[in-house]
Short mmCIF file of C-alpha atoms in Angstrom, two decimals:
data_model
loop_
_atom_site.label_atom_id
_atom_site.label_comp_id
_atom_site.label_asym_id
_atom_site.label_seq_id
_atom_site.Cartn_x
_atom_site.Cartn_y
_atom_site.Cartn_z
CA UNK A 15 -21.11 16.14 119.43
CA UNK A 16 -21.89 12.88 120.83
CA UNK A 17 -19.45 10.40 121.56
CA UNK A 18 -19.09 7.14 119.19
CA UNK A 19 -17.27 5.43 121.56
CA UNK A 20 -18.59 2.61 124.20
CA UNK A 21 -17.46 3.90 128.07
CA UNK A 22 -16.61 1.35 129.79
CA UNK A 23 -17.90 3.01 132.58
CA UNK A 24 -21.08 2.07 131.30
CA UNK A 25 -20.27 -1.75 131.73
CA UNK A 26 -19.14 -1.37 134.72
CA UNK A 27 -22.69 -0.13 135.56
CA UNK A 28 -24.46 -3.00 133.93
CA UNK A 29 -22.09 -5.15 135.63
CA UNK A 30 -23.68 -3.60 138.88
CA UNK A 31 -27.10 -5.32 139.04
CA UNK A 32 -27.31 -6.37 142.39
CA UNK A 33 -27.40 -2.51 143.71
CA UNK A 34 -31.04 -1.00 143.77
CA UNK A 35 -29.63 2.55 142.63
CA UNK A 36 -26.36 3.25 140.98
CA UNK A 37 -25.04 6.92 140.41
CA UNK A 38 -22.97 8.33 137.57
CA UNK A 39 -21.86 11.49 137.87
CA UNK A 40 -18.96 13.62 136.05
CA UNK A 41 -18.89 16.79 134.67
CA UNK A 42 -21.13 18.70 131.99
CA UNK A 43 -20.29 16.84 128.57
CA UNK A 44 -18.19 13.70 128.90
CA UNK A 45 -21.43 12.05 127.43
CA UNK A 46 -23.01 10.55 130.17
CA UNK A 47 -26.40 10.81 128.04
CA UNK A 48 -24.57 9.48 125.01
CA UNK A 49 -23.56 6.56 127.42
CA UNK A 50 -27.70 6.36 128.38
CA UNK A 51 -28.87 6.19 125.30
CA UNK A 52 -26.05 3.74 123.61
CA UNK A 53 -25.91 1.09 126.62
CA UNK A 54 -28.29 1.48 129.01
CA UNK A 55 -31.89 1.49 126.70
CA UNK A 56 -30.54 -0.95 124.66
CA UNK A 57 -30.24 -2.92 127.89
CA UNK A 58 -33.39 -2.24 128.60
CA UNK A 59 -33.33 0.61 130.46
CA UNK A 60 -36.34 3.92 129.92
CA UNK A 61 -34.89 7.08 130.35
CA UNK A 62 -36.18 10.68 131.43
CA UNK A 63 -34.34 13.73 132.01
CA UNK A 64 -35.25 16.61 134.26
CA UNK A 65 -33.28 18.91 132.00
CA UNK A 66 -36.84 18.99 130.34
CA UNK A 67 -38.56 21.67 132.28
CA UNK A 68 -42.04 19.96 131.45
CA UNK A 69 -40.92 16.55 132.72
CA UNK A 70 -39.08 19.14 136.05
CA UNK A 71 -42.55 20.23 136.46
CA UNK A 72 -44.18 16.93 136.84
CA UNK A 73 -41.73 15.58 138.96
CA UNK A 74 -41.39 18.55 141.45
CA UNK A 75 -45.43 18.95 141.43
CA UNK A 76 -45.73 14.84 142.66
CA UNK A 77 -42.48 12.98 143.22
CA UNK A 78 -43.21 9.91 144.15
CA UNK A 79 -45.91 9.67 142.23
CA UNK A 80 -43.86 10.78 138.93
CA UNK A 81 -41.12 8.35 140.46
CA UNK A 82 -43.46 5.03 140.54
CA UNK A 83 -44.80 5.67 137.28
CA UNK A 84 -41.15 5.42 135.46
CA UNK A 85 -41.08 2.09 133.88
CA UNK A 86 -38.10 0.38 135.42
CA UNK A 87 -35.31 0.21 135.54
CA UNK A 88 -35.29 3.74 134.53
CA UNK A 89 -32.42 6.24 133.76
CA UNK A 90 -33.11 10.09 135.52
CA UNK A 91 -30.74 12.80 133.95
CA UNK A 92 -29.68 15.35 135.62
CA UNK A 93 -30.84 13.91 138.72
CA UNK A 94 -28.68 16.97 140.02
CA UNK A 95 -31.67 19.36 139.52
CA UNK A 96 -34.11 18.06 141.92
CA UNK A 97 -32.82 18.36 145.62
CA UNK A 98 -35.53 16.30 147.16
CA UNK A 99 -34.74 12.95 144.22
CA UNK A 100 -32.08 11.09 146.42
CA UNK A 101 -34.21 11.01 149.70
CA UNK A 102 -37.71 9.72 147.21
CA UNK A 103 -35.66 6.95 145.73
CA UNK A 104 -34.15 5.60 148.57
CA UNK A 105 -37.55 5.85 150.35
CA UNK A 106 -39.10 4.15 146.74
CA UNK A 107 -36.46 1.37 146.35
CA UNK A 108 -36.87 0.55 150.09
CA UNK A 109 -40.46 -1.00 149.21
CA UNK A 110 -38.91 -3.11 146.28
CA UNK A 111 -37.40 -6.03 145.47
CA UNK A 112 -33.59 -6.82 144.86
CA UNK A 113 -31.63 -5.85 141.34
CA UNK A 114 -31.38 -2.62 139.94
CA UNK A 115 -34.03 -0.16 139.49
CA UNK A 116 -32.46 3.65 139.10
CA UNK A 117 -29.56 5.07 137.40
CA UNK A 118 -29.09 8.74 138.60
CA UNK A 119 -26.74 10.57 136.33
CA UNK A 120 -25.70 14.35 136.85
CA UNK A 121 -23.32 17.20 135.72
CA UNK A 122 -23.08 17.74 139.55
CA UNK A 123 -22.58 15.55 142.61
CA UNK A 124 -26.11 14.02 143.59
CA UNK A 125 -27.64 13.72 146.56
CA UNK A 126 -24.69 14.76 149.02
CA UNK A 127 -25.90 17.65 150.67
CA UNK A 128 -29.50 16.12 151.84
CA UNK A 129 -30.05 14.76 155.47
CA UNK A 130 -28.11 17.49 157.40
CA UNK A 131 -24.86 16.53 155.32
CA UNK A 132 -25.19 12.70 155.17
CA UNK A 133 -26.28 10.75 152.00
CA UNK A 134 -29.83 9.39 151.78
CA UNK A 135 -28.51 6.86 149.49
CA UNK A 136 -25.92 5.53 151.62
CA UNK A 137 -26.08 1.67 151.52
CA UNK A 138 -28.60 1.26 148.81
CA UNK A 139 -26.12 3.42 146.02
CA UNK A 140 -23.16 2.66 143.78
CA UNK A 141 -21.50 5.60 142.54
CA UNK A 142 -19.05 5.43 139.66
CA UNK A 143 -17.37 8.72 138.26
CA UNK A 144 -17.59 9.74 134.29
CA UNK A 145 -14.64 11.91 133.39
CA UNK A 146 -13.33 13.25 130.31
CA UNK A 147 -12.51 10.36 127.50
CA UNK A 148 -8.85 9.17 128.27
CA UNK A 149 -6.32 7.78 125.58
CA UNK A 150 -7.19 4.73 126.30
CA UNK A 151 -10.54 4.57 125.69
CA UNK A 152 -9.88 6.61 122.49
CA UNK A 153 -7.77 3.69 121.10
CA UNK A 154 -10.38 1.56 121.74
CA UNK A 155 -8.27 -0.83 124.10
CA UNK A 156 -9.76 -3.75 126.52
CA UNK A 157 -9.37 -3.50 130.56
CA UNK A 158 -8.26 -0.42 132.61
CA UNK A 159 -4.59 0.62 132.71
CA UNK A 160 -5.29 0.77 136.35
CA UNK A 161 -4.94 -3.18 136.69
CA UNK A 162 -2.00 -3.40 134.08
CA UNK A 163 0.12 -0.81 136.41
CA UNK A 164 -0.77 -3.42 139.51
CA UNK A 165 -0.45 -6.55 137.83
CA UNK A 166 0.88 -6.90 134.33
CA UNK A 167 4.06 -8.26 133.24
CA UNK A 168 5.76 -5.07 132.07
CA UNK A 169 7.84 -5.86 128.24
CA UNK A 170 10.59 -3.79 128.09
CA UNK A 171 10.86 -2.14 124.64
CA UNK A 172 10.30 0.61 122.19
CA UNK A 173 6.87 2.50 121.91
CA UNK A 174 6.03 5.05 119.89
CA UNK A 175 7.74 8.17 120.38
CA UNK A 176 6.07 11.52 120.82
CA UNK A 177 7.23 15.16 120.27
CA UNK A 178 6.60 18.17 122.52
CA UNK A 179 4.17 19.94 120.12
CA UNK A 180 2.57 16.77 119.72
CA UNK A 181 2.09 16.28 123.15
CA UNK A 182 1.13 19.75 123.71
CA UNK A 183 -1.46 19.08 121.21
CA UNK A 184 -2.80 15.91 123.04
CA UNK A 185 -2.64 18.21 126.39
CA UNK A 186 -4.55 21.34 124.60
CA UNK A 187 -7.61 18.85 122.86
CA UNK A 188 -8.05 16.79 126.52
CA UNK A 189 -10.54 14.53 126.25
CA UNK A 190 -13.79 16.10 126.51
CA UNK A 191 -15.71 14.89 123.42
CA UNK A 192 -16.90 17.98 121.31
CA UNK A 193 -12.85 18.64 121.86
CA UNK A 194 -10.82 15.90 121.03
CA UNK A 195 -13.28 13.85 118.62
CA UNK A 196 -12.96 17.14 116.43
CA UNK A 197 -9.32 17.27 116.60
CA UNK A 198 -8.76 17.34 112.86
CA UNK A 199 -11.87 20.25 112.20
CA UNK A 200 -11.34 21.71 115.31
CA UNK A 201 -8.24 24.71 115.07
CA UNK A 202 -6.38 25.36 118.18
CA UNK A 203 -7.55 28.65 117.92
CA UNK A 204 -11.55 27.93 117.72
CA UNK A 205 -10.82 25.48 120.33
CA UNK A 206 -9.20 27.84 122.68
CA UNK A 207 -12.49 29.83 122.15
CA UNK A 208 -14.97 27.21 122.48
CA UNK A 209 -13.32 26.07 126.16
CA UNK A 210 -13.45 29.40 127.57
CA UNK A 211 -17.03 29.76 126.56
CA UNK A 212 -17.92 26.14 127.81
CA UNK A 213 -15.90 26.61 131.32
CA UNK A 214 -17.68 30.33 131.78
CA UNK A 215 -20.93 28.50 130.38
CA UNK A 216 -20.75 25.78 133.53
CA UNK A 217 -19.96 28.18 136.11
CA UNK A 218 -22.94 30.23 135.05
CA UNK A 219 -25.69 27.86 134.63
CA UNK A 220 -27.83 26.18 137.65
CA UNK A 221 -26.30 22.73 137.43
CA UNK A 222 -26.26 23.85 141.58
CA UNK A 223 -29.68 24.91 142.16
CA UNK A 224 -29.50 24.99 146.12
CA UNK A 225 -26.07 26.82 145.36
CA UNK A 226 -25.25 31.00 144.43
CA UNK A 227 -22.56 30.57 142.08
CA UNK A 228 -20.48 34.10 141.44
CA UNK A 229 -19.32 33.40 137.49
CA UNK A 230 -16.67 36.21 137.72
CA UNK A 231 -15.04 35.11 141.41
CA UNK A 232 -15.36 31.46 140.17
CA UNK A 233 -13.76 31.73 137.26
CA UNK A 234 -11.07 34.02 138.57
CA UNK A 235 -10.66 31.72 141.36
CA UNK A 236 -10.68 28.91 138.99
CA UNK A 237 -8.22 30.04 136.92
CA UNK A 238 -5.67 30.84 139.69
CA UNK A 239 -5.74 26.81 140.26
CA UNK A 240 -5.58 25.64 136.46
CA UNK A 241 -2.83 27.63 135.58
CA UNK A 242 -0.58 25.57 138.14
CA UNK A 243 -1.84 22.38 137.64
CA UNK A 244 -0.63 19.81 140.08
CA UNK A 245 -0.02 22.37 142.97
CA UNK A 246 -0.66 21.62 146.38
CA UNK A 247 -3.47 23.84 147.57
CA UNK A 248 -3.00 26.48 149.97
CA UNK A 249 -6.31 28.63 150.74
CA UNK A 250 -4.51 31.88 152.69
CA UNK A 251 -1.92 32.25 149.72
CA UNK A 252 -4.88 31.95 146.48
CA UNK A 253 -7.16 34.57 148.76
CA UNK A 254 -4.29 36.67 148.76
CA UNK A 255 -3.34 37.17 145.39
CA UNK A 256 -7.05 36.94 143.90
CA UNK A 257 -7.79 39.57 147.07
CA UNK A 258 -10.50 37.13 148.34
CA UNK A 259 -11.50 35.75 151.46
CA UNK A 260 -10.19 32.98 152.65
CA UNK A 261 -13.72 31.47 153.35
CA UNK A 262 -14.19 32.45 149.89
CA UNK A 263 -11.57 30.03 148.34
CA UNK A 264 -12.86 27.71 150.15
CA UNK A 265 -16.58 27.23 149.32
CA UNK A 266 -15.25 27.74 145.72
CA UNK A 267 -13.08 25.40 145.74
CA UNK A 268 -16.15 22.90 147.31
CA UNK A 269 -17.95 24.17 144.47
CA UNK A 270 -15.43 23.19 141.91
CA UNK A 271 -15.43 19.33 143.26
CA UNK A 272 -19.56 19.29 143.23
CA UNK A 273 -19.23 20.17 139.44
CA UNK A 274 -16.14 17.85 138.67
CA UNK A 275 -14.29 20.66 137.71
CA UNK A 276 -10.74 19.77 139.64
CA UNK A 277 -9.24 16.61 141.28
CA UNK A 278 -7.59 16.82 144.42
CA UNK A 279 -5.31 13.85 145.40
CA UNK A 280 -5.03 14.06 149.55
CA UNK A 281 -1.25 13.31 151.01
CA UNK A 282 -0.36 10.26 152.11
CA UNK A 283 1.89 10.80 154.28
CA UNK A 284 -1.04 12.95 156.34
CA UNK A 285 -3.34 11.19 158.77
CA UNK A 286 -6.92 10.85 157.26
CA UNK A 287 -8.44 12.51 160.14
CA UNK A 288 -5.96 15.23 159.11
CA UNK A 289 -6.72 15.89 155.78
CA UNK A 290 -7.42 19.22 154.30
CA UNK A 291 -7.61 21.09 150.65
CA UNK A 292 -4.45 22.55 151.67
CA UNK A 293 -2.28 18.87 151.81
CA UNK A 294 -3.78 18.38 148.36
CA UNK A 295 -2.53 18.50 145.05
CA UNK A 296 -4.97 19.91 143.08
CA UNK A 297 -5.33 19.04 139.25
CA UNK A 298 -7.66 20.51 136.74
CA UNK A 299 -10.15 17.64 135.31
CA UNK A 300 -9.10 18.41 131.81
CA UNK A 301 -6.10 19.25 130.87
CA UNK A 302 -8.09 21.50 127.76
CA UNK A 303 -8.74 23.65 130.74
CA UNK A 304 -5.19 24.16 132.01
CA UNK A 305 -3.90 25.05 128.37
CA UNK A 306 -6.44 27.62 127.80
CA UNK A 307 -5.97 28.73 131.13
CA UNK A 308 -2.17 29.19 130.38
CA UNK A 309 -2.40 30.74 127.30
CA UNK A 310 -5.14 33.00 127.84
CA UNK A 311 -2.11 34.37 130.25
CA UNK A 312 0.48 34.70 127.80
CA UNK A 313 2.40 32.07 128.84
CA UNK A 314 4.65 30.12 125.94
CA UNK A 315 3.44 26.44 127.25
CA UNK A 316 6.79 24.82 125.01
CA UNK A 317 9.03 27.05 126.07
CA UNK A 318 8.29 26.59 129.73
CA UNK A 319 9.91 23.47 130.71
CA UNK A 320 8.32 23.89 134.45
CA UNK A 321 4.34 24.66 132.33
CA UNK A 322 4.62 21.52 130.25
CA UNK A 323 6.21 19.20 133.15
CA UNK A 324 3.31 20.27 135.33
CA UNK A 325 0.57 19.61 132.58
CA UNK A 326 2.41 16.24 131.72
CA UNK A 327 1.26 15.75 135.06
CA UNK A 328 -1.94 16.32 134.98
CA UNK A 329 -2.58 14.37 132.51
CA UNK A 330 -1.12 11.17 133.72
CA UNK A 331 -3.37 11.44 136.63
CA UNK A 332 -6.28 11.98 134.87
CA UNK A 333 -5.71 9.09 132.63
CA UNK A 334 -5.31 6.98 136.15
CA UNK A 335 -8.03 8.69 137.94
CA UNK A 336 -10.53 7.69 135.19
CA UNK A 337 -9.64 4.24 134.84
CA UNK A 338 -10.16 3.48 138.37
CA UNK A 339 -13.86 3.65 137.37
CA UNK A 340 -13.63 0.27 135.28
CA UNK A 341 -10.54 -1.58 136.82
CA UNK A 342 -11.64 -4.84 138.67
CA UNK A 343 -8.89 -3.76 141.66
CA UNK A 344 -10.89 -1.23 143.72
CA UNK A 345 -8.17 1.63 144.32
CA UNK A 346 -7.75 4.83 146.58
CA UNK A 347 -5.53 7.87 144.87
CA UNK A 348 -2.88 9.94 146.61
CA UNK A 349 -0.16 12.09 145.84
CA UNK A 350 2.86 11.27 148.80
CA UNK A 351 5.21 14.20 149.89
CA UNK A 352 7.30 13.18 153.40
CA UNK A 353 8.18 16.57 154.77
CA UNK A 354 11.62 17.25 156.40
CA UNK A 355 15.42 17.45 154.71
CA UNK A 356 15.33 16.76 152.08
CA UNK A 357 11.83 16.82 151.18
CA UNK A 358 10.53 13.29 149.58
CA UNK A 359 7.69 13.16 146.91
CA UNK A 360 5.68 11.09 144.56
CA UNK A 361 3.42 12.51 142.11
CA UNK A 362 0.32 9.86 142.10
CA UNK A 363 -0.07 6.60 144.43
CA UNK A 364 -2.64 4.02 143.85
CA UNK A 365 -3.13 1.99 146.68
CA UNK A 366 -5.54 -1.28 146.99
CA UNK A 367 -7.37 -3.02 149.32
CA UNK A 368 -4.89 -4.59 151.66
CA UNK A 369 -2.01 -2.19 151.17
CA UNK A 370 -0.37 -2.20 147.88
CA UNK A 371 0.74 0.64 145.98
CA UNK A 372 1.61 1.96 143.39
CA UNK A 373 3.54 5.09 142.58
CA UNK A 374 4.13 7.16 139.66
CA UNK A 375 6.51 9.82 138.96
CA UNK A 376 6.54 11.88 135.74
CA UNK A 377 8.97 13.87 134.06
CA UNK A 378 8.72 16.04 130.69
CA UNK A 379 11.84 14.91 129.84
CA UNK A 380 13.12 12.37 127.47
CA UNK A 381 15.48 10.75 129.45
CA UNK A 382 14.80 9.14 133.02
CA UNK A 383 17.65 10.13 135.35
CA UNK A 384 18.57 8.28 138.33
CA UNK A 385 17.44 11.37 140.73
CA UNK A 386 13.81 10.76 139.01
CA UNK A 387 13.50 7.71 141.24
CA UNK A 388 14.40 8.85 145.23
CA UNK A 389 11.39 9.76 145.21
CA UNK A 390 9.84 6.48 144.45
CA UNK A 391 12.42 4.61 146.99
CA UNK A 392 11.88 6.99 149.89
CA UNK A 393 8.29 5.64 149.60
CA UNK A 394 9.04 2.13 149.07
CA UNK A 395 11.81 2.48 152.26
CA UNK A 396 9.31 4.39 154.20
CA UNK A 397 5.56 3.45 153.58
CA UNK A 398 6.08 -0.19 151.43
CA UNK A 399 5.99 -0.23 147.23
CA UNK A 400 5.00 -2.67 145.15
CA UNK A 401 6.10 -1.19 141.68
CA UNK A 402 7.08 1.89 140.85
CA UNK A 403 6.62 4.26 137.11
CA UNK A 404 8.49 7.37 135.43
CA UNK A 405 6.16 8.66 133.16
CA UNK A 406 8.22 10.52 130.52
CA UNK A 407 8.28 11.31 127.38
CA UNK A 408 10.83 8.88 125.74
CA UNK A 409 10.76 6.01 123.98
CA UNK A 410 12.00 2.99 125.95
CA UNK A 411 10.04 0.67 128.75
CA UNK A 412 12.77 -0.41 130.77
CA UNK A 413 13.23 -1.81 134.24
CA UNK A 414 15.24 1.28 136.49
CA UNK A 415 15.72 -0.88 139.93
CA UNK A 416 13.77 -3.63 141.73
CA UNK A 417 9.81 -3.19 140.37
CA UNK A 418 10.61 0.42 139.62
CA UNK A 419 10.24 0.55 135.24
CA UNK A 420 10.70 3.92 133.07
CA UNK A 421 7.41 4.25 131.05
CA UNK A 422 6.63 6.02 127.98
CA UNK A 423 3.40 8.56 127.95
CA UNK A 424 2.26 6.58 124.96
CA UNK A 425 2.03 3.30 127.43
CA UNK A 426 -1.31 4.92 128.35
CA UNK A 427 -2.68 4.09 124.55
CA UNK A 428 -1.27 0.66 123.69
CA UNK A 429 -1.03 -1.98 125.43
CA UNK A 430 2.33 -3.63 124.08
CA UNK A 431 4.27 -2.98 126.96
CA UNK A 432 1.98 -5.15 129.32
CA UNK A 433 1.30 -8.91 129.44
CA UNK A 434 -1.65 -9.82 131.34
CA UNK A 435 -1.27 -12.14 134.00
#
């Protein structure tokens, strides 16, 4: 079902026109053709997709000569299919003038693997990430939460207040569009059918075509990671319980982040240079996945205090991580965990160009406990904090200690507890 909705990750790629290709990529049915068709023709832009095996053909018979007859600035879907695309635009747009001339979207990371690893369209690209819709963008509000969490004037008060089934009904549609712009036609039980068939459907289709893709390992392996959302990855302990190779997890889980599948938010508190899968936290895209995931398993997601907490989680950061396409503050994302006694963590940190940060906490709780913020202050004390947020599920906005506020889940679909500054 395509999305009614304008993406403001589609303004922020008209708002690009000074780079000769921009990139949109996200995973198989946010609507990034819906976006295509709804802002970028009417701003002029043709559009071609090589999902269409006939236009595939023509393009992988005579590529740059298929590629200078597109009248541009032309839109290529699916640019994922055709290996040898990245390296023929950047050689194209290098004989042309300034502005804009391609928009590359795909279902799968584009142009990556090409040049012994590096990116042919380094320097000449902007890439922006299209994820799932977020409850933002669903209520249809201005901006990106992103810049409210770095800058706003937080109003203490009440917001609307939110049960657990509710929530676990937010947390079960997601916000892929055939999912949660059917919520009211859609049963939880038809829904529950139609994302297992969707998540076996992407694992088993060629949206990698230089790629062997194992459905049943993938989909074991991917279900290991959504049904502990949030977890920090650890390669030798998944290949042992799935009895897989370690170098088997692995190139999965690489797999996984070429299709937009999972997030994983690196530790801060671990040298760059250092970084690995297993220092990650590692959350499904969607939470629609994780809930399917769960229950497919038997587990009772409301009666599992530790199931909901970690989906609670989940969400939050995908709400963050998808706003950070649109906000005007460009922002890094992080999870922090300091280890040691006692261990120290925060759940997401944003930080900006020039070293401020932001942290968020969240807690499927109703009430914000002093403990809920050590966290938060160990990172302030130790790495520097500009404002700090417990997500939870009550009702108040209130200020907890210096630039450290509790926050309602439903802050992330109103804007009443912000004033712009």
């Amino acid at each position: 079902m395509a999305s009614p909705i304008r993406r403001p990750v589609g303004d922020a790629l008209l708002a690009r026109q000074d780079c000769p290709v921009l990139v949109l990529e996200g995973p198989r049915a946010v609507g990034k053709t819906t976006l295509a068709h709804g802002q970028l023709e009417p701003a002029g832009y043709s559009y071609t997709t090589l999902a269409d095996r006939a236009t595939f053909r023509f393009a992988s018979h005579d590529l740059e000569g298929w590629l200078r007859r597109l009248p541009r600035p032309a839109v290529v879907d699916e640019a994922q299919l055709l290996a040898d695309l990245p390296l023929a635009v950047k050689e194209h747009v290098d004989t042309l003038g300034p502005g804009n001339h391609y928009v590359l979207t795909g279902s799968a990371s584009i142009g990556r693997t090409g040049l012994g690893g590096a990116d042919p369209l380094a320097r000449r690209a902007t890439r922006l990430t299209m994820l799932p819709l977020t409850s933002w963008e669903v209520a249809g509000l201005p901006g990106s939460v992103v810049d409210l969490l770095f800058d706003a004037q937080i109003q203490p008060g009440s917001l609307p207040e939110t049960t657990d089934e509710d929530l676990l009904a937010d947390l079960a549609y997601g916000g892929f569009p055939p999912y949660v712009l059917q919520r009211g036609r859609l049963s939880r039980s038809r829904l529950r059918e139609r994302v297992a068939s969707d998540t076996l459907a992407v694992l088993s289709t060629s949206a990698l075509p230089d790629m062997a893709v194992n459905p049943t390992i993938a989909l074991d392996t991917l279900d290991a990671l959504t049904r502990t959302p949030g977890a920090t990855f650890n390669a030798a302990r998944l290949a042992q319980l799935l009895d897989f190779d370690k170098r088997t997890i692995d190139r999965y889980m690489g797999i996984f982040g070429r299709l937009f599948l999972v997030h994983w938010l690196p530790n801060l508190a671990t040298a760059p240079a250092n970084q690995t899968h297993t220092r990650a936290k590692v959350h499904p895209v969607d939470t629609s996945l994780a809930v399917e995931a769960l229950e497919r398993a038997g587990v009772d997601i409301l009666g599992t205090r530790e199931a909901l907490g970690q989906l609670l989680e989940s969400h939050v950061t995908n709400q963050v991580i998808a706003a950070r396409a649109w906000a005007t503050r460009t922002t890094s994302v992080h999870h922090w965990r300091r280890a040691g006694a006692p261990v120290y963590e925060v759940d997401v940190v944003l930080e900006a160009f020039g070293g401020r940060r932001v942290g968020i906490e969240v807690k499927a709780s109703s009430r914000v406990n002093p403990a809920d913020l050590k966290g938060l202050r160990a990172l302030r004390d130790h790495r520097g904090l500009d404002r700090g947020f417990v997500v939870y599920t009550g009702t108040q906005v209130r200020e907890l200690d210096d630039a450290m506020w509790a926050l309602p889940v439903t802050a992330f679909r109103t804007t009443t507890w912000a004033e712009r500054q």
